[in-house]
Amino acid sequence: KVLLASICVAYLAVKWTSPWFDAESLKGARVLVTGASTGIGEQMAYHYARFGAQIVITARREKVLQQVVEKCLSLGAQKALYIAADMSSESEPAQVVDFALEKLGGLDYLVLNHIGPSPFSMWTGDVDHTRWLMNVNFFSYIQMAWRGLAALEQSRGSLVIVSSLLGKMASPFVAPYTSTKFALNGFFGSLQHELAMNKSNVSLSICTLGLIDTDSAMEKVKGVISVPAYPASDAALNIIITGATRQLDLFYPWFTYVVAACKDMFPSVTNFIIQNSFTYSP
Ligand code: NDP
C-alpha cells in the first residue's frame, strides 16, 4: 500500500509540476499527423484544427481523409491537406514527410500515430504478418522521424510518438502488435537520450495509452475483456498537450503509470491478473 501510494504521489508530483499549456501556441503551428482517417488520429486532427493549426493528415483511404480535411477546415484549421500513403511501403513514409515540409514550409509537430490492422488472437506462427506489421508500426516511424528531424531542429519542434501500455507490458493475443510497441519504446527512448546529450532543440514525447474507445479497439476486445475504455477525443487532446508542453512522456489514463511502475515489482501477481482478465477457454 505504501509503495502504491508513493507511486501515485510521484505521478501527481510530475503532473503538478508540468508546464502550463498555452493553446495560442498552436495557432498557425505546422503539424503532420499520421493515421488520421479514424480513431485517435482523426480526433487529434480536429483538436489541432480548433486550435487554428496548419495540418497535413495521412492514412491509406483517400475518401475518408478528404472528409476529415473538410471537417478540419470547418473547425478552424488555417490549412488542412491530406496525402494518401501506405506505411508498409519503403518509399511512402518519407514522401509523406516531404509533402508536409513542402506544403507547410517546415514542420513544428510530427505526430506518429498510425498502426496497421492486426488480429486479436493467439499467436499461430504468422511471421510474415509480424514482419509486415513491424514495417507499418515501427520502421515507417523511424524513417519519418529521421526525415523530419532537421526541420524540427530548425523550428524547435516536437516529435510525438503514440505508443501503448502494451509497449511496456506484454499481454496475450497481441504478440505482433506488442512487439512493434516495445520496439518503438526502445528506439525512441534511446533517441530521447541522444537528443538531450546533443542539446537538440527537438522535444520527443512518448505517449503510453491504455484502452481507448476507438472503433477498431472496441471491435477487438468486445466480449473478451472488461477493462474501462477511455474517450478517444480526450486521449487525443492529452497527446497534443504533451507535445505542446514538450514533456518526455504521457501516461493516459493516469493509472497506466501505476501499472507500468508495478508490473516488474510483482510479476506473478501481474501475470495472474493479466491471464485472468480475459474470457478464454482453450
Ligand atoms: P485506428 O485503428 O482507429 O486507426 C489507425 C489509423 O492508421 C487509421 O487512420 C488507418 O487508416 C491508419 N492505417 C492503418 N494501416 C495503415 C497503413 N498501412 N498505412 C498508413 N496508415 C494506416 O487506431 P487507434 O486510433 O485505436 O490507435 C491510434 C494509436 O493509439 C496507435 O498508435 C495505437 O497503437 C495507440 N493506442 C491505441 C489504443 C486503443 O485502445 N485504441 C490503446 C493503446 C495505444 P487507413 O485504414 O485509412 O489507412
Coordinates of C-alpha atoms and ligand atoms in Angstrom, one line a residue:
K1 CA 0.0 0.0 0.0
V2 CA 2.8 2.4 0.9
L3 CA 4.6 1.6 -2.4
L4 CA 1.4 2.1 -4.4
A5 CA 0.7 5.4 -2.6
S6 CA 4.3 6.5 -3.2
I7 CA 4.0 5.8 -7.0
C8 CA 0.7 7.7 -7.1
V9 CA 2.3 10.7 -5.3
A10 CA 5.2 10.6 -7.6
Y11 CA 2.8 10.7 -10.6
L12 CA 0.8 13.6 -9.1
A13 CA 4.0 15.5 -8.4
V14 CA 5.1 15.1 -12.0
K15 CA 1.7 16.3 -13.2
W16 CA 1.5 19.3 -10.9
T17 CA 4.9 20.5 -11.9
S18 CA 4.2 20.1 -15.7
P19 CA 4.4 23.2 -17.8
W20 CA 1.3 25.2 -18.5
F21 CA -0.4 24.5 -21.8
D22 CA -0.8 27.6 -24.0
A23 CA -3.5 26.9 -26.6
E24 CA -2.4 30.0 -28.5
S25 CA 1.0 28.4 -29.2
L26 CA -0.8 26.0 -31.6
K27 CA -2.3 28.8 -33.8
G28 CA -0.6 28.5 -37.2
A29 CA 1.6 25.6 -36.0
R30 CA 2.6 23.3 -38.8
V31 CA 1.5 19.8 -38.0
L32 CA 1.7 16.4 -39.6
V33 CA -0.5 13.6 -38.1
T34 CA -0.4 10.0 -39.3
G35 CA -3.2 7.5 -39.0
A36 CA -5.6 10.4 -39.0
S37 CA -8.5 9.0 -41.0
T38 CA -10.1 7.4 -37.9
G39 CA -9.7 6.9 -34.2
I40 CA -7.3 8.9 -32.1
G41 CA -5.5 10.4 -35.1
E42 CA -8.8 11.8 -36.5
Q43 CA -9.6 13.3 -33.1
M44 CA -6.1 14.9 -33.0
A45 CA -6.7 16.4 -36.4
Y46 CA -10.0 18.0 -35.1
H47 CA -8.3 19.4 -31.9
Y48 CA -5.4 20.9 -33.9
A49 CA -8.0 22.4 -36.3
R50 CA -9.8 24.0 -33.4
F51 CA -6.5 25.5 -32.2
G52 CA -6.1 27.0 -35.6
A53 CA -3.1 24.9 -36.7
Q54 CA -2.0 24.1 -40.3
I55 CA -2.4 20.4 -40.7
V56 CA -1.3 17.6 -43.1
I57 CA -3.0 14.3 -42.4
T58 CA -2.3 10.9 -43.8
A59 CA -3.6 7.3 -43.9
R60 CA -4.5 5.0 -46.8
R61 CA -8.1 5.8 -47.5
E62 CA -8.3 8.9 -49.6
K63 CA -12.1 9.4 -49.4
V64 CA -12.1 9.3 -45.6
L65 CA -9.1 11.7 -45.4
Q66 CA -11.0 14.1 -47.7
Q67 CA -13.9 14.2 -45.3
V68 CA -11.6 14.7 -42.3
V69 CA -9.9 17.6 -44.0
E70 CA -13.2 19.2 -44.8
K71 CA -14.2 19.0 -41.2
C72 CA -10.8 20.4 -40.1
L73 CA -11.4 23.4 -42.3
S74 CA -14.9 23.9 -40.9
L75 CA -13.5 23.7 -37.3
G76 CA -11.0 26.5 -37.9
A77 CA -7.8 25.0 -39.3
Q78 CA -5.6 27.6 -41.0
K79 CA -4.7 25.0 -43.6
A80 CA -5.7 21.3 -43.9
L81 CA -4.3 19.0 -46.5
Y82 CA -4.1 15.2 -46.9
I83 CA -1.9 12.7 -48.6
A84 CA -2.9 9.1 -49.0
A85 CA 0.0 6.7 -48.3
D86 CA 0.7 3.2 -47.2
M87 CA 3.2 3.0 -44.4
S88 CA 4.1 -0.6 -45.2
S89 CA 5.8 0.8 -48.4
E90 CA 9.5 1.6 -48.3
S91 CA 9.3 4.9 -50.0
E92 CA 5.9 6.4 -49.0
P93 CA 6.7 7.3 -45.4
A94 CA 9.5 9.6 -46.5
Q95 CA 7.3 11.0 -49.3
V96 CA 4.6 12.0 -46.7
V97 CA 7.2 14.0 -44.7
D98 CA 8.5 15.7 -47.8
F99 CA 4.9 16.6 -48.8
A100 CA 4.2 18.2 -45.5
L101 CA 7.5 20.1 -45.5
E102 CA 6.8 21.4 -48.9
K103 CA 3.1 22.3 -48.3
L104 CA 3.6 23.8 -44.9
G105 CA 7.1 25.3 -45.5
G106 CA 8.5 23.4 -42.4
L107 CA 7.2 21.4 -39.5
D108 CA 6.6 22.2 -35.8
Y109 CA 4.9 18.9 -34.8
L110 CA 5.4 15.4 -36.2
V111 CA 2.8 13.2 -34.6
L112 CA 3.3 9.5 -35.4
N113 CA 0.2 7.6 -34.6
H114 CA -0.8 5.1 -37.3
I115 CA -1.0 1.3 -36.8
G116 CA -1.8 -1.4 -39.3
P117 CA -4.6 -3.8 -38.6
S118 CA -3.6 -6.9 -36.6
P119 CA -5.7 -9.9 -35.3
F120 CA -6.6 -10.1 -31.7
S121 CA -5.8 -13.8 -31.3
M122 CA -3.3 -16.4 -30.1
W123 CA 0.0 -16.5 -32.0
T124 CA -0.2 -19.2 -34.7
G125 CA 3.2 -18.7 -36.3
D126 CA 2.4 -16.0 -38.9
V127 CA 5.9 -14.5 -39.2
D128 CA 5.0 -12.6 -42.4
H129 CA 2.3 -10.7 -40.7
T130 CA 4.6 -9.7 -37.9
R131 CA 7.3 -8.6 -40.4
W132 CA 4.7 -6.5 -42.3
L133 CA 3.4 -5.0 -39.0
M134 CA 6.9 -4.1 -38.0
N135 CA 7.2 -2.2 -41.3
V136 CA 4.0 -0.3 -40.7
N137 CA 4.1 0.3 -36.9
F138 CA 7.9 0.7 -36.4
F139 CA 10.1 1.1 -39.5
S140 CA 7.9 3.8 -41.0
Y141 CA 8.1 5.7 -37.7
I142 CA 11.9 5.7 -37.6
Q143 CA 12.0 6.6 -41.3
M144 CA 9.6 9.5 -40.9
A145 CA 11.3 10.7 -37.7
W146 CA 14.7 10.8 -39.4
R147 CA 13.2 12.6 -42.5
G148 CA 11.6 15.3 -40.3
L149 CA 14.3 15.8 -37.7
A150 CA 16.2 18.5 -39.4
A151 CA 13.1 20.6 -39.9
L152 CA 12.1 20.1 -36.3
E153 CA 15.5 21.1 -35.2
Q154 CA 15.2 24.3 -37.1
S155 CA 11.7 25.1 -35.8
R156 CA 12.4 24.0 -32.2
G157 CA 9.7 21.5 -32.9
S158 CA 8.3 18.3 -31.3
L159 CA 8.2 14.7 -32.3
V160 CA 5.3 12.8 -30.7
I161 CA 5.2 9.0 -30.7
V162 CA 1.9 7.3 -29.9
S163 CA 2.6 4.1 -28.1
S164 CA 0.8 1.9 -25.7
L165 CA 0.9 0.2 -22.3
L166 CA 1.4 -2.9 -24.4
G167 CA 4.8 -1.4 -25.3
K168 CA 5.8 -1.7 -21.6
M169 CA 3.9 -4.8 -20.6
A170 CA 3.2 -7.9 -22.7
S171 CA -0.3 -9.2 -22.9
P172 CA -1.9 -12.3 -24.6
F173 CA -3.5 -12.2 -28.1
V174 CA -1.4 -9.2 -29.3
A175 CA 2.1 -10.7 -29.8
P176 CA 2.9 -8.9 -33.2
Y177 CA 1.3 -5.6 -32.0
T178 CA 3.1 -5.6 -28.6
S179 CA 6.4 -6.3 -30.3
T180 CA 6.1 -3.2 -32.5
K181 CA 5.2 -1.1 -29.5
F182 CA 8.2 -2.4 -27.4
A183 CA 10.4 -1.6 -30.5
L184 CA 9.1 1.9 -30.6
N185 CA 9.6 2.5 -26.9
G186 CA 13.2 1.1 -27.1
F187 CA 14.2 3.1 -30.2
F188 CA 12.6 6.4 -29.2
G189 CA 13.7 6.0 -25.6
S190 CA 17.3 5.8 -26.9
L191 CA 16.7 8.8 -29.2
Q192 CA 15.4 10.8 -26.3
H193 CA 18.8 10.4 -24.6
E194 CA 20.7 11.2 -27.7
L195 CA 18.7 14.4 -28.4
A196 CA 19.3 15.5 -24.8
M197 CA 23.0 14.7 -24.9
N198 CA 23.3 16.7 -28.2
K199 CA 21.4 19.6 -26.7
S200 CA 18.9 19.3 -29.5
N201 CA 16.1 21.8 -30.0
V202 CA 13.7 18.9 -30.7
S203 CA 11.5 17.6 -27.9
L204 CA 10.5 14.0 -28.1
S205 CA 7.4 12.7 -26.3
I206 CA 6.4 9.1 -25.9
C207 CA 2.7 8.5 -25.1
T208 CA 1.6 5.4 -23.3
L209 CA -2.1 4.8 -23.7
G210 CA -4.4 2.3 -22.0
L211 CA -7.6 1.1 -23.7
I212 CA -9.2 3.9 -25.8
D213 CA -12.7 3.6 -27.2
T214 CA -11.9 3.7 -30.9
D215 CA -14.0 1.5 -33.2
S216 CA -11.0 -0.7 -34.1
A217 CA -10.0 -1.3 -30.4
M218 CA -13.6 -1.9 -29.2
E219 CA -14.3 -4.3 -32.1
K220 CA -11.3 -6.4 -30.9
V221 CA -11.9 -6.6 -27.2
K222 CA -15.7 -6.9 -27.3
G223 CA -16.7 -9.8 -25.1
V224 CA -13.1 -10.8 -24.4
I225 CA -12.0 -8.3 -21.7
S226 CA -13.9 -5.9 -19.4
V227 CA -11.5 -3.1 -18.9
P228 CA -12.8 0.5 -19.0
A229 CA -12.1 2.3 -22.3
Y230 CA -11.3 6.0 -22.2
P231 CA -12.6 8.5 -24.8
A232 CA -10.5 8.9 -28.0
S233 CA -11.1 12.7 -28.1
D234 CA -9.7 13.1 -24.5
A235 CA -6.7 10.9 -25.3
A236 CA -6.1 12.9 -28.4
L237 CA -6.1 16.2 -26.5
N238 CA -3.7 14.8 -23.9
I239 CA -1.3 13.7 -26.6
I240 CA -1.4 17.2 -28.2
I241 CA -0.8 18.9 -24.8
T242 CA 2.1 16.6 -24.1
G243 CA 3.7 17.5 -27.4
A244 CA 3.0 21.3 -27.0
T245 CA 4.4 21.4 -23.4
R246 CA 7.5 19.4 -24.5
Q247 CA 7.1 16.6 -21.9
L248 CA 9.0 13.4 -22.2
D249 CA 6.1 11.2 -21.7
L250 CA 2.3 10.8 -21.3
F251 CA 0.5 8.1 -19.3
Y252 CA -3.2 8.1 -20.3
P253 CA -5.3 7.3 -18.4
W254 CA -3.3 8.1 -15.3
F255 CA -3.3 4.6 -13.8
T256 CA -1.2 3.2 -16.7
Y257 CA 1.7 4.9 -14.9
V258 CA 1.0 2.8 -11.8
V259 CA 0.5 -0.4 -13.8
A260 CA 3.8 0.2 -15.7
A261 CA 5.6 1.0 -12.5
C262 CA 4.3 -2.0 -10.6
K263 CA 4.5 -4.8 -13.2
D264 CA 8.1 -5.7 -12.6
M265 CA 7.9 -5.5 -8.8
F266 CA 5.2 -8.1 -8.5
P267 CA 5.5 -10.2 -11.7
S268 CA 3.5 -13.2 -10.5
V269 CA 0.6 -11.0 -9.3
T270 CA 0.7 -9.1 -12.6
N271 CA 0.7 -12.3 -14.7
F272 CA -2.2 -13.7 -12.7
I273 CA -4.3 -10.6 -13.2
I274 CA -3.5 -10.4 -16.9
Q275 CA -4.2 -14.0 -17.6
N276 CA -7.5 -13.9 -15.7
S277 CA -8.8 -10.7 -17.2
F278 CA -9.7 -12.4 -20.5
T279 CA -12.7 -14.6 -21.3
Y280 CA -10.9 -17.5 -22.8
S281 CA -11.2 -21.3 -22.7
P282 CA -8.8 -23.4 -24.8
Ligands
NDP1 P1 -7.2 3.1 -35.5 O1 -7.2 1.6 -35.9 O2 -8.5 3.7 -35.2 O3 -6.6 3.9 -36.7 C1 -5.4 3.5 -37.3 C2 -5.1 4.5 -38.3 O4 -3.9 4.1 -39.1 C3 -6.2 4.8 -39.4 O5 -6.2 6.1 -39.7 C4 -5.7 3.9 -40.5 O6 -6.3 4.5 -41.7 C5 -4.2 4.1 -40.5 N1 -3.5 2.9 -41.1 C6 -3.8 1.6 -41.0 N2 -2.9 0.9 -41.7 C7 -2.1 1.8 -42.4 C8 -1.1 1.7 -43.3 N3 -0.7 0.5 -43.8 N4 -0.5 2.8 -43.8 C9 -0.9 4.0 -43.4 N5 -1.9 4.2 -42.5 C10 -2.5 3.1 -42.0 O7 -6.2 3.2 -34.3 P2 -6.4 3.9 -32.9 O8 -6.9 5.3 -33.1 O9 -7.2 3.0 -32.0 O10 -4.9 4.0 -32.4 C11 -4.1 5.1 -32.6 C12 -2.8 4.9 -31.9 O11 -3.1 4.8 -30.5 C13 -2.0 3.7 -32.3 O12 -0.6 4.0 -32.3 C14 -2.3 2.7 -31.2 O13 -1.2 1.8 -31.0 C15 -2.4 3.6 -30.0 N6 -3.1 3.0 -28.9 C16 -4.5 2.8 -29.1 C17 -5.2 2.2 -28.1 C18 -6.7 1.9 -28.2 O14 -7.2 1.2 -27.3 N7 -7.4 2.4 -29.2 C19 -4.5 1.7 -26.8 C20 -3.1 2.0 -26.8 C21 -2.5 2.6 -27.8 P3 -6.5 3.7 -43.1 O15 -7.2 2.4 -42.8 O16 -7.3 4.7 -43.9 O17 -5.1 3.5 -43.7

